[in-house]
Amino acid sequence: MKIAFLEDDAAFAATTLDWLQQAGHQVAHFSNGRDCIRAMADTHFDLCLLDWELPDLSGPEVMASLKLKGIVPPVIFLTGRDAEEDVIRMLEAGADDFIVKPPSRGILLARIQAAGRCCKTPRQPEQMQSIGEIKVDFSQRRFLIDDVVVSLTEKETKLALHFFNNIGMLLSRAHLIQVVWGTSPDIDTRTIDVHVSHLRNKLKLTAEHGWRLISVYQQGYRLERLEEYQREKS
């Protein structure tokens, strides 16, 4: 199996890499999320083994970036956390499984083998999704309100797709710059604020329509679907 392995702890990575290679797997190791994303955009991998916490992008942010690019291999998270709420967060983020660090060699290899068996047929992202008044057409990369296509710029479209792929998740400004503008150092964070403001207006992401696109001070943005609105409409 060809595995993308993202882990910034050098000692743990070396041991894990040795186990995986001894078991016959082809492994590409990355110590930061950006390198992992770039490699997976160019090369097919059968499975992705992701550390939950990284210095640049978190495991969920890496996974979200891959999903936005249509890259959806099986994903196993590596984490030092095993509390119920942490497990729920990992699975809700879209993980196929998780492994608490440090694992034994046997458990690590068994979990990877199981994930490979379950996901031999490549998964495809859902092409059309209706959420309240908004229809998201992922295949055509467009948004519709009341069946009318909303006019968005290319950057607004990228940003909107990323928010709708990660409803309820806090996305850092650095991560949004990486996803929408690439690695350009010239992008001012205020540029993101302007694009977010445009999305609020164009897609009606306001409480009146059951949405909240909020700025979290010094952290980033989160798109939320209001529960009260969902109950009223159900």
XYZ file of C-alpha atoms in Angstrom:
234
model
C 0.000 0.000 0.000
C 1.245 3.498 -0.826
C 0.911 5.664 2.291
C 1.288 9.397 2.869
C 2.538 9.794 6.449
C 2.330 13.250 8.055
C 4.082 13.529 11.426
C 6.336 16.261 12.852
C 7.783 14.262 15.779
C 11.070 12.987 14.292
C 11.604 10.095 16.725
C 8.043 8.781 16.467
C 8.110 9.229 12.688
C 11.341 7.221 12.346
C 9.967 4.282 14.341
C 6.632 4.294 12.523
C 8.298 4.606 9.120
C 10.484 1.593 9.920
C 7.451 -0.517 10.927
C 5.500 0.414 7.812
C 8.372 -0.282 5.437
C 9.123 -3.622 7.111
C 5.480 -4.557 6.502
C 5.957 -3.923 2.774
C 4.291 -0.525 2.471
C 5.602 2.310 0.319
C 5.724 5.368 2.552
C 6.281 9.055 1.853
C 6.926 10.936 5.091
C 6.136 14.647 5.513
C 6.840 16.835 8.537
C 4.445 19.655 7.611
C 0.973 19.895 6.134
C 1.797 22.048 3.106
C 4.358 19.584 1.727
C 1.912 16.738 2.255
C -0.879 18.541 0.387
C 1.399 19.389 -2.552
C 2.646 15.803 -2.853
C -0.832 14.280 -2.650
C -2.069 16.653 -5.355
C 0.596 15.247 -7.713
C 0.763 11.575 -6.684
C -1.857 8.935 -5.876
C -1.743 7.480 -2.360
C -3.842 4.565 -1.089
C -4.041 5.885 2.473
C -3.165 8.974 4.497
C -1.820 8.692 8.055
C -2.192 12.146 9.638
C -1.025 13.603 12.915
C -3.923 15.507 14.535
C -1.765 18.394 15.791
C 0.922 19.985 13.629
C 2.856 23.271 13.779
C 1.528 24.706 10.501
C -1.821 23.144 9.552
C -3.805 20.807 11.785
C -4.699 17.304 10.629
C -8.338 18.306 9.990
C -7.187 21.350 7.981
C -4.954 19.155 5.819
C -7.819 16.733 5.300
C -10.154 19.589 4.370
C -7.646 20.928 1.823
C -7.351 17.508 0.215
C -11.117 17.149 0.079
C -11.448 20.523 -1.629
C -9.059 19.307 -4.336
C -11.107 16.118 -4.784
C -8.450 13.956 -3.090
C -10.291 11.545 -0.807
C -8.143 8.564 0.259
C -8.871 6.711 3.502
C -7.580 8.773 6.439
C -6.334 7.573 9.829
C -5.576 10.211 12.457
C -2.707 9.831 14.923
C -3.413 11.542 18.227
C -2.378 11.713 21.855
C -6.002 12.323 22.832
C -8.533 9.621 23.621
C -11.331 11.495 25.432
C -14.814 10.847 24.052
C -15.237 14.384 22.702
C -11.887 14.160 20.873
C -12.807 10.840 19.278
C -16.136 12.296 18.141
C -14.362 15.329 16.625
C -11.992 13.107 14.659
C -14.743 10.943 13.238
C -16.943 13.942 12.467
C -13.994 15.499 10.619
C -14.215 12.548 8.234
C -11.563 10.159 9.539
C -11.950 6.472 8.741
C -10.168 5.550 11.968
C -7.839 6.940 14.627
C -4.850 5.588 16.538
C -3.826 6.828 19.993
C -0.088 7.517 20.227
C 2.137 5.753 20.858
C 0.591 2.605 19.336
C 2.053 -0.875 19.356
C 3.420 -2.165 16.062
C 0.646 -4.763 15.827
C -2.212 -2.294 16.360
C -0.766 0.217 13.885
C -0.394 -2.337 11.095
C -3.776 -3.963 11.792
C -5.614 -0.613 11.657
C -3.907 0.301 8.384
C -4.725 -3.076 6.862
C -8.378 -2.755 7.938
C -8.674 0.750 6.468
C -7.219 -0.499 3.198
C -9.746 -3.354 3.012
C -12.725 -1.112 3.728
C -11.812 1.552 1.208
C -10.531 -0.283 -1.879
C -13.171 1.444 -3.984
C -12.169 5.122 -4.211
C -14.684 7.422 -2.588
C -16.059 10.334 -4.554
C -17.120 13.621 -3.013
C -20.864 14.256 -2.990
C -21.652 16.218 -6.173
C -24.773 18.171 -5.175
C -25.882 19.077 -1.693
C -28.875 21.123 -0.544
C -28.553 22.983 2.752
C -31.505 25.195 3.512
C -32.001 27.654 0.648
C -28.550 26.970 -0.792
C -27.634 24.241 -3.261
C -23.922 23.493 -3.565
C -22.898 21.917 -6.876
C -19.436 20.550 -6.130
C -18.883 19.090 -9.607
C -19.592 22.413 -11.358
C -18.162 24.496 -8.490
C -21.187 26.750 -8.188
C -23.843 27.835 -5.693
C -27.570 28.227 -6.295
C -30.202 30.048 -4.243
C -33.812 29.305 -5.234
C -32.312 27.465 -8.254
C -30.601 30.648 -9.484
C -26.808 30.523 -9.866
C -25.033 33.020 -7.595
C -22.323 35.044 -9.337
C -19.016 34.539 -7.512
C -15.424 35.280 -8.461
C -12.927 32.412 -8.676
C -11.453 33.214 -5.247
C -14.904 33.625 -3.679
C -15.883 30.234 -5.103
C -12.802 28.525 -3.644
C -13.415 30.137 -0.282
C -17.128 29.284 -0.253
C -16.540 25.650 -1.234
C -14.014 25.322 1.565
C -16.408 26.743 4.149
C -19.231 24.451 3.014
C -16.925 21.435 3.079
C -16.106 22.303 6.694
C -19.308 23.584 8.286
C -18.790 24.049 12.025
C -14.985 23.921 11.843
C -12.726 26.825 12.794
C -10.449 27.628 9.836
C -7.402 29.782 10.482
C -6.587 32.735 8.245
C -3.220 31.147 7.388
C -5.010 28.000 6.288
C -7.518 29.937 4.158
C -4.691 31.833 2.456
C -3.000 28.501 1.670
C -6.169 26.976 0.224
C -7.396 29.958 -1.805
C -4.263 31.924 -2.729
C -1.536 29.296 -2.433
C 1.692 30.183 -0.640
C 1.919 33.837 -1.718
C 3.442 35.895 1.132
C 1.900 39.091 -0.237
C -1.686 38.328 0.757
C -2.957 40.609 3.510
C -5.352 38.978 5.972
C -7.721 41.875 5.308
C -8.161 40.429 1.815
C -9.802 37.403 3.432
C -12.050 39.664 5.497
C -13.261 41.393 2.323
C -13.959 38.091 0.556
C -15.812 36.753 3.599
C -17.955 39.892 3.673
C -18.822 39.370 0.000
C -19.819 35.757 0.686
C -22.083 36.797 3.560
C -23.956 39.134 1.228
C -24.029 37.021 -1.928
C -24.911 33.693 -0.269
C -27.096 35.236 2.458
C -25.021 33.703 5.236
C -26.892 35.543 7.985
C -29.026 34.554 10.969
C -32.147 35.545 9.047
C -31.414 32.715 6.605
C -30.187 30.217 9.199
C -26.444 30.819 8.919
C -23.637 32.439 10.855
C -20.229 33.102 9.279
C -18.286 34.372 12.258
C -14.836 35.786 12.861
C -13.054 34.295 15.884
C -10.617 36.874 17.256
C -6.979 36.155 16.301
C -7.915 32.671 15.081
C -9.989 32.610 11.906
C -13.496 32.003 10.619
C -16.222 29.427 11.154
C -19.393 28.817 9.117
C -22.266 27.605 11.309
C -25.757 26.354 10.529
C -28.122 27.642 13.229
C -29.849 24.791 15.073
C -32.894 26.903 15.890
C -33.460 27.583 12.197
C -33.065 23.894 11.340
C -35.687 22.895 13.931
C -38.165 25.476 12.651
C -37.784 24.181 9.088
C -37.988 20.497 10.019
